[in-house]
CSV table of N, CA, C and O in Angstrom, one decimal:
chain,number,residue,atom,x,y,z
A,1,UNK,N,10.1,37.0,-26.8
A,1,UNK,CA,9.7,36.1,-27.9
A,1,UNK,C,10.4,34.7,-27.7
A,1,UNK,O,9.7,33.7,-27.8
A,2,UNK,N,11.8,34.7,-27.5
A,2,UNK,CA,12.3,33.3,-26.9
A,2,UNK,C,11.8,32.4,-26.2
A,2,UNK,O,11.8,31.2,-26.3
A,3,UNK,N,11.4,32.9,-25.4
A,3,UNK,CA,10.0,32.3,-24.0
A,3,UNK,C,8.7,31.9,-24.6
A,3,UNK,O,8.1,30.9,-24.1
A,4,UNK,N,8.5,32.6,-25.5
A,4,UNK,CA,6.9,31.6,-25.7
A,4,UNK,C,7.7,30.9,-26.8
A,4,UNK,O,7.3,29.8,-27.0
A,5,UNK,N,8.4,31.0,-27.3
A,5,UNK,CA,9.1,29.8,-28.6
A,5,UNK,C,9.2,28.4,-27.5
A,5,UNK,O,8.5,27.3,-27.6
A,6,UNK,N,10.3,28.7,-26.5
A,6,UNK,CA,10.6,27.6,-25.9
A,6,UNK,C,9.6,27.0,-25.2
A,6,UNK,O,9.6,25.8,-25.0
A,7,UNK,N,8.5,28.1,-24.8
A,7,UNK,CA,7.1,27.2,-23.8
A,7,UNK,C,7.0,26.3,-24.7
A,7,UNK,O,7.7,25.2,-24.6
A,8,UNK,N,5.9,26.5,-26.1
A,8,UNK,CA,5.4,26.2,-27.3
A,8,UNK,C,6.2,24.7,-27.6
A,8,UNK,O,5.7,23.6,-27.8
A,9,UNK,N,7.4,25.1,-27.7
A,9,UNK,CA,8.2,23.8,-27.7
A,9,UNK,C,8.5,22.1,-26.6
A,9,UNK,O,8.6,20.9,-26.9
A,10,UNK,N,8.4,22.7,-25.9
A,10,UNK,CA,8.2,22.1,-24.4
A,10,UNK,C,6.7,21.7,-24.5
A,10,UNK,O,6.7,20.5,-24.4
A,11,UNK,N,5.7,22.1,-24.6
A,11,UNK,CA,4.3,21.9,-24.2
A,11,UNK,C,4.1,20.8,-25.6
A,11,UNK,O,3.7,19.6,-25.6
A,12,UNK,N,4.5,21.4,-26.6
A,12,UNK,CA,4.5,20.2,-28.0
A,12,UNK,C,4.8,19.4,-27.6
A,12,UNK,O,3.9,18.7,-27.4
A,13,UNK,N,6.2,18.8,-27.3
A,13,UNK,CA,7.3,17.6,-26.4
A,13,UNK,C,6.3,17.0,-26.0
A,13,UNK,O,5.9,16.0,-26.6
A,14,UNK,N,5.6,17.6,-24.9
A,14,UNK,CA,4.5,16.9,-23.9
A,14,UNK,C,3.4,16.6,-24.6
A,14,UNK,O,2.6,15.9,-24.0
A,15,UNK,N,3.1,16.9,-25.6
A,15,UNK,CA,2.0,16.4,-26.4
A,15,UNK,C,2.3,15.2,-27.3
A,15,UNK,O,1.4,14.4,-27.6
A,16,UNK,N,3.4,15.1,-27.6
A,16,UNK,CA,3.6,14.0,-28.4
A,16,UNK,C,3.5,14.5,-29.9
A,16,UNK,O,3.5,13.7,-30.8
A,17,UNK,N,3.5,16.0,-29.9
A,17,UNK,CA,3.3,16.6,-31.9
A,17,UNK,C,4.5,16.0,-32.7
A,17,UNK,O,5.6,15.7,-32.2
A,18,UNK,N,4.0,15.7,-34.0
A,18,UNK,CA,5.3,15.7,-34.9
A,18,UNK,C,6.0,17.0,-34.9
A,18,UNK,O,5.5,18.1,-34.7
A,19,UNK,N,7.9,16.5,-35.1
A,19,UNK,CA,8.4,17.5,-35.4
A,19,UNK,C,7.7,18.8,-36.3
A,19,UNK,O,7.3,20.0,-36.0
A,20,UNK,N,7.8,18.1,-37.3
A,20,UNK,CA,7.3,19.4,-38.5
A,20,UNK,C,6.2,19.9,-37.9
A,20,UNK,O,6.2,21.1,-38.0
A,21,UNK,N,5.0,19.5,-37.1
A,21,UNK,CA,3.8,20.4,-36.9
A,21,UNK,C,4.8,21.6,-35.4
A,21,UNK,O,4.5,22.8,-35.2
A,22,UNK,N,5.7,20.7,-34.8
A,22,UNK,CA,6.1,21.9,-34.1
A,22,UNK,C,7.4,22.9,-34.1
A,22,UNK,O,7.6,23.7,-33.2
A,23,UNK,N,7.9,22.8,-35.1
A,23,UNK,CA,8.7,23.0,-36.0
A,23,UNK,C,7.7,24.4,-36.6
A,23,UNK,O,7.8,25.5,-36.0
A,24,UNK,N,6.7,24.2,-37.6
A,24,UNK,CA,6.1,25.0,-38.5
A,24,UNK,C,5.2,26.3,-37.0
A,24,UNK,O,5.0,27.5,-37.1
A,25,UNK,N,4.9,25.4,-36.1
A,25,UNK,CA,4.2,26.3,-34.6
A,25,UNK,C,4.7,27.4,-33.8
A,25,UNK,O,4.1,28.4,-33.3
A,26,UNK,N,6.3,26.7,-34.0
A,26,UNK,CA,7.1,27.6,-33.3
A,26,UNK,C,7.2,29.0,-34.3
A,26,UNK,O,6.8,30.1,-33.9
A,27,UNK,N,7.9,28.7,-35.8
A,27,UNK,CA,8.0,29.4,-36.6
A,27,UNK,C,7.0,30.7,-36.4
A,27,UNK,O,7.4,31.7,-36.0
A,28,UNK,N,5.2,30.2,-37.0
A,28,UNK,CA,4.5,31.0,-37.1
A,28,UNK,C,4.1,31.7,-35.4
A,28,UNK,O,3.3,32.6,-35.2
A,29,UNK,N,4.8,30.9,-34.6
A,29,UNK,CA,4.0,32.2,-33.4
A,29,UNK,C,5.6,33.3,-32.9
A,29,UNK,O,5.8,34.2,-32.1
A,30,UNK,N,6.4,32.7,-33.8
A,30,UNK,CA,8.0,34.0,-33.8
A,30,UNK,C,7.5,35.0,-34.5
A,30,UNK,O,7.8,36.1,-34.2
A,31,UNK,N,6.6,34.7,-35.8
A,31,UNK,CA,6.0,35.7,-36.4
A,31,UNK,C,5.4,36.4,-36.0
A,31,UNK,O,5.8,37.5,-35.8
A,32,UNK,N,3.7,35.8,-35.4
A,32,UNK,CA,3.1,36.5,-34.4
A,32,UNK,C,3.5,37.3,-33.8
A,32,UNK,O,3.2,38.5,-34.0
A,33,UNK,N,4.3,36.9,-32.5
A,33,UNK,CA,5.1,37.7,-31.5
A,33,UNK,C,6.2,38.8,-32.0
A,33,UNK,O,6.4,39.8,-31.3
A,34,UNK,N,7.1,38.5,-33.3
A,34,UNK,CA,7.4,39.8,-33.6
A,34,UNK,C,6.7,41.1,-34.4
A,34,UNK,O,7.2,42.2,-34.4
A,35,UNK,N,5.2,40.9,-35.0
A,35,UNK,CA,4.4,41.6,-35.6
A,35,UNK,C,3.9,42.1,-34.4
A,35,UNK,O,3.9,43.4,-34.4
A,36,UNK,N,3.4,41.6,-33.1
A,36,UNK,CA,2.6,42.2,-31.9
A,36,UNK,C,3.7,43.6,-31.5
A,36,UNK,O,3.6,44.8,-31.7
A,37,UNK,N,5.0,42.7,-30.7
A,37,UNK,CA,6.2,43.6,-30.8
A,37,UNK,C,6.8,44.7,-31.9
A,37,UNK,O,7.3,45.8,-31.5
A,38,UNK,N,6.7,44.5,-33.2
A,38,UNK,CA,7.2,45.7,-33.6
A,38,UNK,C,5.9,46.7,-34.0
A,38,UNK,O,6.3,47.9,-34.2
A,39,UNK,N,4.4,46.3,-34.1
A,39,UNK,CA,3.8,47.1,-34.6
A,39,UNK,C,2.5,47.7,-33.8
A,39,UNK,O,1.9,48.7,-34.2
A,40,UNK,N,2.2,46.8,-32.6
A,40,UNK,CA,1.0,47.2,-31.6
A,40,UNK,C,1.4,47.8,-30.7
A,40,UNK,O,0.6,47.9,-29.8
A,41,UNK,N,2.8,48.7,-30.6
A,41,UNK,CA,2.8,49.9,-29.5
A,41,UNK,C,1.4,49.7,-28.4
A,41,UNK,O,0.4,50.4,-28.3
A,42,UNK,N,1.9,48.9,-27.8
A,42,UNK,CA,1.2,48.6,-26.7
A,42,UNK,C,1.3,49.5,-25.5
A,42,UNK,O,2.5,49.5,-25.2
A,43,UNK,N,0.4,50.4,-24.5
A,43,UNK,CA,0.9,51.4,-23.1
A,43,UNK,C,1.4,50.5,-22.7
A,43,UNK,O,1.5,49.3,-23.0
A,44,UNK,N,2.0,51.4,-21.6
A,44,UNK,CA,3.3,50.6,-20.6
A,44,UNK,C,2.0,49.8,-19.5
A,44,UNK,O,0.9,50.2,-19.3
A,45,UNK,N,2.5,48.6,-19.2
A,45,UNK,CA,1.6,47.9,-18.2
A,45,UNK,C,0.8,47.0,-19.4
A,45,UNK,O,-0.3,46.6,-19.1
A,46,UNK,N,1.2,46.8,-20.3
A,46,UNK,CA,0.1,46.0,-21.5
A,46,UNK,C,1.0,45.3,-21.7
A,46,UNK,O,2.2,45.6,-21.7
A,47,UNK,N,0.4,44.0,-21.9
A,47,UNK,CA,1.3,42.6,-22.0
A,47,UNK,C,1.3,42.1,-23.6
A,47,UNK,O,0.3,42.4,-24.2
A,48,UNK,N,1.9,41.6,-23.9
A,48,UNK,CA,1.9,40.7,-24.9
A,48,UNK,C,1.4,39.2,-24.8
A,48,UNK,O,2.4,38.8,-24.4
A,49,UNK,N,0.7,38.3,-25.0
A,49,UNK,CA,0.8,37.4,-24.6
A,49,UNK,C,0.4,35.9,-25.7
A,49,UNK,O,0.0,36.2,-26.8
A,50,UNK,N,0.6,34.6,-25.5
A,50,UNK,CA,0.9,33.7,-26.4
A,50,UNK,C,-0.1,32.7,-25.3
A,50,UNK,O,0.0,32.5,-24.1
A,51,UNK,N,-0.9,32.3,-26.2
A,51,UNK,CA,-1.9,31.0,-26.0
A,51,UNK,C,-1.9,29.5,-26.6
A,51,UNK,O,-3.1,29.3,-27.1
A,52,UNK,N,-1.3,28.6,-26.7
A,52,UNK,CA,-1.7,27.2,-27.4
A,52,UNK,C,-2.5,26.4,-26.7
A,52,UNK,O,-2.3,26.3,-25.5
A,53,UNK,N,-3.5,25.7,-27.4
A,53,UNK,CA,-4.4,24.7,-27.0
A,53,UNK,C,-4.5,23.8,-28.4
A,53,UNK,O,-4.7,24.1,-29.6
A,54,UNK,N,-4.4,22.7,-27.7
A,54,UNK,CA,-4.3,21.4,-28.5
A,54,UNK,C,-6.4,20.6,-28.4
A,54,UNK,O,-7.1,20.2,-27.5
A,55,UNK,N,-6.5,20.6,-29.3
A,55,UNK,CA,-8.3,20.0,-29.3
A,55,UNK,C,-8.2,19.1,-30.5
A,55,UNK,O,-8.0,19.4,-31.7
A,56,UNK,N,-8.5,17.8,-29.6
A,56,UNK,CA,-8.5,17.0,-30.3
A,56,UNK,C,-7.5,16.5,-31.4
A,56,UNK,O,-6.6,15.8,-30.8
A,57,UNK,N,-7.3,16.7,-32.9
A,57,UNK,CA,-6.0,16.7,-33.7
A,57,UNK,C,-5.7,18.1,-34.3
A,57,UNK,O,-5.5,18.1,-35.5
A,58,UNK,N,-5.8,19.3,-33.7
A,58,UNK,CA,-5.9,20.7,-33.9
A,58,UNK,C,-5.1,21.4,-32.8
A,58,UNK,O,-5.2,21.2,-31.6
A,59,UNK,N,-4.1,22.2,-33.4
A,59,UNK,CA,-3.3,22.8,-32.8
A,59,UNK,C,-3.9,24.3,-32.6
A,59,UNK,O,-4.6,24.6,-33.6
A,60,UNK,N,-3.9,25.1,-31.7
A,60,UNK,CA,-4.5,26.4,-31.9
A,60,UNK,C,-3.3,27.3,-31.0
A,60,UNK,O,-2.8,27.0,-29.9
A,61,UNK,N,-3.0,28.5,-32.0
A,61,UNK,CA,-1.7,29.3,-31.2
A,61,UNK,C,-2.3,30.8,-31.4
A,61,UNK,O,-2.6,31.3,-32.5
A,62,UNK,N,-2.4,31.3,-30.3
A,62,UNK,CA,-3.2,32.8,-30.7
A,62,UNK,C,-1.6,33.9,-29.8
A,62,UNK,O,-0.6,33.5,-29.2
A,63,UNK,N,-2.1,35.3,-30.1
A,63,UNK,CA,-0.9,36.0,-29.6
A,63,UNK,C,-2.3,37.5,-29.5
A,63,UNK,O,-3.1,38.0,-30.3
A,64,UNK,N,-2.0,37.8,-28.4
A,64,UNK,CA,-3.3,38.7,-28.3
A,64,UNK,C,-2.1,40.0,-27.7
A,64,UNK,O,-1.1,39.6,-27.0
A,65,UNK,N,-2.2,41.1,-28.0
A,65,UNK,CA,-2.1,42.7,-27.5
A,65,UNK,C,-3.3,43.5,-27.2
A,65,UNK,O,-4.5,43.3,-27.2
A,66,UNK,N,-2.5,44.4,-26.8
A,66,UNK,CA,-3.8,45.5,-26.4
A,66,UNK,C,-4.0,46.5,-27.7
A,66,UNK,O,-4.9,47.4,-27.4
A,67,UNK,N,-3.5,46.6,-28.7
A,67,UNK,CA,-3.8,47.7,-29.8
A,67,UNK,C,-5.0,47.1,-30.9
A,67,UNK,O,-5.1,46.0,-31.5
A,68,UNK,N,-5.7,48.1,-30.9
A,68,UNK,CA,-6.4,47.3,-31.2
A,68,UNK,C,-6.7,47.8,-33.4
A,68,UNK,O,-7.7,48.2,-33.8
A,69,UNK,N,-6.1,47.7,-33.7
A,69,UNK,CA,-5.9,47.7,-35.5
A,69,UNK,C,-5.8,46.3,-35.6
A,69,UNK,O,-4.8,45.8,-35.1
A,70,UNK,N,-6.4,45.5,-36.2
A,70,UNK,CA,-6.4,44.7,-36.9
A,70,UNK,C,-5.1,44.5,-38.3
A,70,UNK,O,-4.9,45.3,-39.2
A,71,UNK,N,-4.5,43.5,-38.0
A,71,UNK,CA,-3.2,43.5,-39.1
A,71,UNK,C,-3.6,42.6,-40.6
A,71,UNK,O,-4.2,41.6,-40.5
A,72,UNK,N,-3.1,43.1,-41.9
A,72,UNK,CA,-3.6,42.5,-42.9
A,72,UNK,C,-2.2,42.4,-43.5
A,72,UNK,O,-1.2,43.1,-43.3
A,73,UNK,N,-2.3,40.8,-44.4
A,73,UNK,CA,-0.9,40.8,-45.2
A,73,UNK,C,-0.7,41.6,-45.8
A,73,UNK,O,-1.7,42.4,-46.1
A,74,UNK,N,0.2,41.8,-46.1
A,74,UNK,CA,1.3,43.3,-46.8
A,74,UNK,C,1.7,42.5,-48.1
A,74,UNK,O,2.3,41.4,-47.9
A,75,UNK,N,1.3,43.0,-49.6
A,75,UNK,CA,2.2,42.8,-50.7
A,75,UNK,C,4.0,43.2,-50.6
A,75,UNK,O,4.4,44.4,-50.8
A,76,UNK,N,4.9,42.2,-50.5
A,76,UNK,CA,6.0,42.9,-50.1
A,76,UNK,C,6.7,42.6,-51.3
A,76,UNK,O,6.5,41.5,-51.9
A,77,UNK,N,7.8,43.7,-51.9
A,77,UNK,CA,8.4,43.1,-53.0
A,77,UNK,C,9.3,42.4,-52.7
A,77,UNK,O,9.3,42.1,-51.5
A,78,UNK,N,10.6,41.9,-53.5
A,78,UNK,CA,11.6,41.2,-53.1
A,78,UNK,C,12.6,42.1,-52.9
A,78,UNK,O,13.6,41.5,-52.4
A,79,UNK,N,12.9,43.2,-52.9
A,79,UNK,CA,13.5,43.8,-52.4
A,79,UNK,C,13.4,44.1,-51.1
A,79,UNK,O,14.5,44.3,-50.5
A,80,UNK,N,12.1,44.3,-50.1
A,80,UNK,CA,11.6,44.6,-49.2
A,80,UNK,C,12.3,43.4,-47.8
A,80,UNK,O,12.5,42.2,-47.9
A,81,UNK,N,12.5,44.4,-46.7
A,81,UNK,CA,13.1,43.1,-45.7
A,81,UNK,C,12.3,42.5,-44.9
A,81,UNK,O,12.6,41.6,-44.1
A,82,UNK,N,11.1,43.0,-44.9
A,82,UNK,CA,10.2,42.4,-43.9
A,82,UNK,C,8.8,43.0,-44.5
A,82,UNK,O,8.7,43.8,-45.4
A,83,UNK,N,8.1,42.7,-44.1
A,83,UNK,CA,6.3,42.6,-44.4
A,83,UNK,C,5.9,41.5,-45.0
A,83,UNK,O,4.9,41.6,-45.7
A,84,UNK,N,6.5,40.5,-45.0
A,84,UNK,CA,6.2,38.7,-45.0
A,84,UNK,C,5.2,37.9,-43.8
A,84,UNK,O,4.6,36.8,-44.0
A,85,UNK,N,5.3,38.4,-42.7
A,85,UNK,CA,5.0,37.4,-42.0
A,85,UNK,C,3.8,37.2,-41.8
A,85,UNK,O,3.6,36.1,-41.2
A,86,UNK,N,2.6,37.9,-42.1
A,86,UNK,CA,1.2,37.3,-42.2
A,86,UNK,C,0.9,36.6,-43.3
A,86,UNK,O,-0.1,35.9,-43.4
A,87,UNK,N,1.9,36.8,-44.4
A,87,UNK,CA,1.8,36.3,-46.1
A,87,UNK,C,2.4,34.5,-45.6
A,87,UNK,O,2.2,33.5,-46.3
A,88,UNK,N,3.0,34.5,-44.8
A,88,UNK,CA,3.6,33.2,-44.1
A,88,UNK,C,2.8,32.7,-43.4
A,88,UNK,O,2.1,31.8,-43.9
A,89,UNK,N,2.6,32.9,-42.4
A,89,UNK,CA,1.6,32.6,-41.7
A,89,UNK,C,0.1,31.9,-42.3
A,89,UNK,O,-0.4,30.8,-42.0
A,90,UNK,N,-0.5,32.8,-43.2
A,90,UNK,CA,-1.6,32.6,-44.4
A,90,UNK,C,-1.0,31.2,-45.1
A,90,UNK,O,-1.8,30.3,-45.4
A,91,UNK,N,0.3,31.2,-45.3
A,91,UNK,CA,0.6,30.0,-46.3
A,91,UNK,C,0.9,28.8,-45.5
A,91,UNK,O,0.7,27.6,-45.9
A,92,UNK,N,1.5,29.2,-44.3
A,92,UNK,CA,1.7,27.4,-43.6
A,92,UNK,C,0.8,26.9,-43.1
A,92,UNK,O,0.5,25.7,-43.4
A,93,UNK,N,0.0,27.8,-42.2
A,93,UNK,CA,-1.2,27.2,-41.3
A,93,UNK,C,-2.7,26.6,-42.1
A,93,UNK,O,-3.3,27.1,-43.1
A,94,UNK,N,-2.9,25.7,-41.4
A,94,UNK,CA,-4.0,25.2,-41.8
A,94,UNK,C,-5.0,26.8,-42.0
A,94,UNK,O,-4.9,27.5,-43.0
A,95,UNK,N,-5.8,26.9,-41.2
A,95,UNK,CA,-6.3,28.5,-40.9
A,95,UNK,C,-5.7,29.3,-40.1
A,95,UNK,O,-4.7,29.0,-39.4
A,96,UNK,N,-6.5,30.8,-40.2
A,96,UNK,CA,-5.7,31.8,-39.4
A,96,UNK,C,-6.8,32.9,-39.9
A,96,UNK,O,-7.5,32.9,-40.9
A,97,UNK,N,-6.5,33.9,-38.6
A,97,UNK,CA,-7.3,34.7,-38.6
A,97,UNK,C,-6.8,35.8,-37.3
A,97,UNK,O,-5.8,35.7,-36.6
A,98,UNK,N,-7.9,37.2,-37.3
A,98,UNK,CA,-7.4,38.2,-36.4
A,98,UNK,C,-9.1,38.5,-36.1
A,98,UNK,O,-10.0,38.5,-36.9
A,99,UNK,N,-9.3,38.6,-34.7
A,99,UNK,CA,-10.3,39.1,-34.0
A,99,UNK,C,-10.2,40.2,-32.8
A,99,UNK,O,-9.3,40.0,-32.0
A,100,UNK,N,-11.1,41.3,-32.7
A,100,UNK,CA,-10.8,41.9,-31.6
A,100,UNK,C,-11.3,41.3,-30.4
A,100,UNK,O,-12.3,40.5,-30.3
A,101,UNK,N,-10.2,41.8,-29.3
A,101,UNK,CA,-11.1,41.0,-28.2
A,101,UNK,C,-11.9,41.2,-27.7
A,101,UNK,O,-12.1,42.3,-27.3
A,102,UNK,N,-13.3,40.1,-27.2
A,102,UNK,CA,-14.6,40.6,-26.9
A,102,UNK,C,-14.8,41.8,-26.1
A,102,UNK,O,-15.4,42.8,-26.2
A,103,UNK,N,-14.1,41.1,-24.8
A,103,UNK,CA,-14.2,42.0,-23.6
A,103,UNK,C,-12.9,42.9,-22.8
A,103,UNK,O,-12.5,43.0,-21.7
A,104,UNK,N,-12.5,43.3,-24.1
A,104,UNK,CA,-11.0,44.0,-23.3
A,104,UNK,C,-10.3,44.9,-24.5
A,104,UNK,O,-11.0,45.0,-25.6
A,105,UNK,N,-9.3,45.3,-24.3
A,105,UNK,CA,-8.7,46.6,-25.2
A,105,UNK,C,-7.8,45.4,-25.9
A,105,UNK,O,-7.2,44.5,-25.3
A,106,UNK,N,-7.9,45.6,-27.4
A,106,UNK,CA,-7.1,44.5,-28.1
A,106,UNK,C,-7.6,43.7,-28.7
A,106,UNK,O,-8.8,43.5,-28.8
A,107,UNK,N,-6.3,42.7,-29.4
A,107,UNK,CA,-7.0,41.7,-30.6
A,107,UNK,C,-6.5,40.3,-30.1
A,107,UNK,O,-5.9,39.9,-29.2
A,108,UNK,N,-6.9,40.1,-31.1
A,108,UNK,CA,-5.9,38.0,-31.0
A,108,UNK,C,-5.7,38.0,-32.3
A,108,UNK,O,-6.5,38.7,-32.9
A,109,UNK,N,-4.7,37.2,-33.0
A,109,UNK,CA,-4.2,37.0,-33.9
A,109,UNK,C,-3.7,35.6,-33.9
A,109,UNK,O,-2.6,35.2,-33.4
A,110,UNK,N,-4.5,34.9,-34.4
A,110,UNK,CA,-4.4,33.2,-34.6
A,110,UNK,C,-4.4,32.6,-35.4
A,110,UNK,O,-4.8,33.0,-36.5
A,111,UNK,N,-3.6,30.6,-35.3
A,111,UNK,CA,-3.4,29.9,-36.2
A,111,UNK,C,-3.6,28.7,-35.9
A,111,UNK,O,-3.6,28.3,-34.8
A,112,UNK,N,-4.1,27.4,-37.2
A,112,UNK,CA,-4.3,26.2,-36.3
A,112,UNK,C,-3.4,25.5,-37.6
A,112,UNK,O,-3.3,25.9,-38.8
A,113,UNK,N,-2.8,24.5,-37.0
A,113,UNK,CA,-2.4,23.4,-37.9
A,113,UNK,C,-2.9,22.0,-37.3
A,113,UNK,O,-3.3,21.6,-36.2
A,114,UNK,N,-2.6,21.4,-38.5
A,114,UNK,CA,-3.6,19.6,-38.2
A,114,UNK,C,-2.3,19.1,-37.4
A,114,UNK,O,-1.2,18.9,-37.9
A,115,UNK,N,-2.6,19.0,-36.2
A,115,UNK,CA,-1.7,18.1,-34.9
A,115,UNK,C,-1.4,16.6,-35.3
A,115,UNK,O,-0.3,16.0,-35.0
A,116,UNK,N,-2.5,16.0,-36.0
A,116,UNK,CA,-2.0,14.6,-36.4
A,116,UNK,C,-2.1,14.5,-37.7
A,116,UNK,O,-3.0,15.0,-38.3
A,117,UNK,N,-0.9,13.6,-38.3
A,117,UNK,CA,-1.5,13.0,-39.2
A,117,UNK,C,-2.6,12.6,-39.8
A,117,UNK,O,-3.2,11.7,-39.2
A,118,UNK,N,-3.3,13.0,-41.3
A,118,UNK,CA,-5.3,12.2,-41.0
A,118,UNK,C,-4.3,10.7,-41.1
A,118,UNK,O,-3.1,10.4,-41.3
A,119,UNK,N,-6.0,10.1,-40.8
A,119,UNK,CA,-5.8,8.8,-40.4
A,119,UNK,C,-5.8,8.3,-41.8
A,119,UNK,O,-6.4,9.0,-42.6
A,120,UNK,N,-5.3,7.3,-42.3
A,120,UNK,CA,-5.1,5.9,-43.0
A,120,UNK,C,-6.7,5.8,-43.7
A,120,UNK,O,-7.6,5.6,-43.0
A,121,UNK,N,-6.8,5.8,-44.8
A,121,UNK,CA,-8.4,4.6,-45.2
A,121,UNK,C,-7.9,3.6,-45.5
A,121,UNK,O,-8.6,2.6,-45.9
């Protein structure tokens, strides 16, 4: 999970993103990657893996496994220590969403945030 944090970070750098958009990027794909990790019991030989693509002023961060259940936010109480991170996710990102993958065992689980500032009228 450190590794796609620091790619993500590094590849932002090179983009020229505002902090806060890569700041808020990094955040929600630690989420991603630890929801893939603790709950897609993926077989041995199945990867985890982390995608960003930048289009136009649109950030896009997907995190795809091989299990293929679809994950939904969890009502978590305040007592509860975790089952927040898609309720997070849902609240930072511009959009977000979970799709199975067309042609393969597994889903993607993605996010986009506005890469630029809108422009000025």
């Amino acid at each position: 999970m450190g590794r796609a944090r620091t790619l993500l970070r590094e590849q932002a750098t090179s983009w020229k993103l505002p902090d806060e958009v890569t700041d808020t990027a990094v955040f929600l794909l630690s989420e991603l990657m630890t929801n893939a990790y603790r709950h897609a019991k993926v077989p041995a030989g199945r990867e985890i893996r982390a995608r960003c693509i930048l289009e136009e002023d649109r950030l896009r961060v997907s995190v795809t496994d091989a299990n293929d259940t679809l994950p939904t936010p969890r009502d978590a109480s305040p007592d509860d220590e975790s089952g927040r991170g898609l309720t997070l996710v849902a609240t930072l990102a511009d959009k977000w969403g979970t799709e199975p993958r067309p042609f393969g065992i597994g889903k993607t689980v993605w996010f986009e945030l506005q890469a630029a500032p809108p422009a000025v009228r």
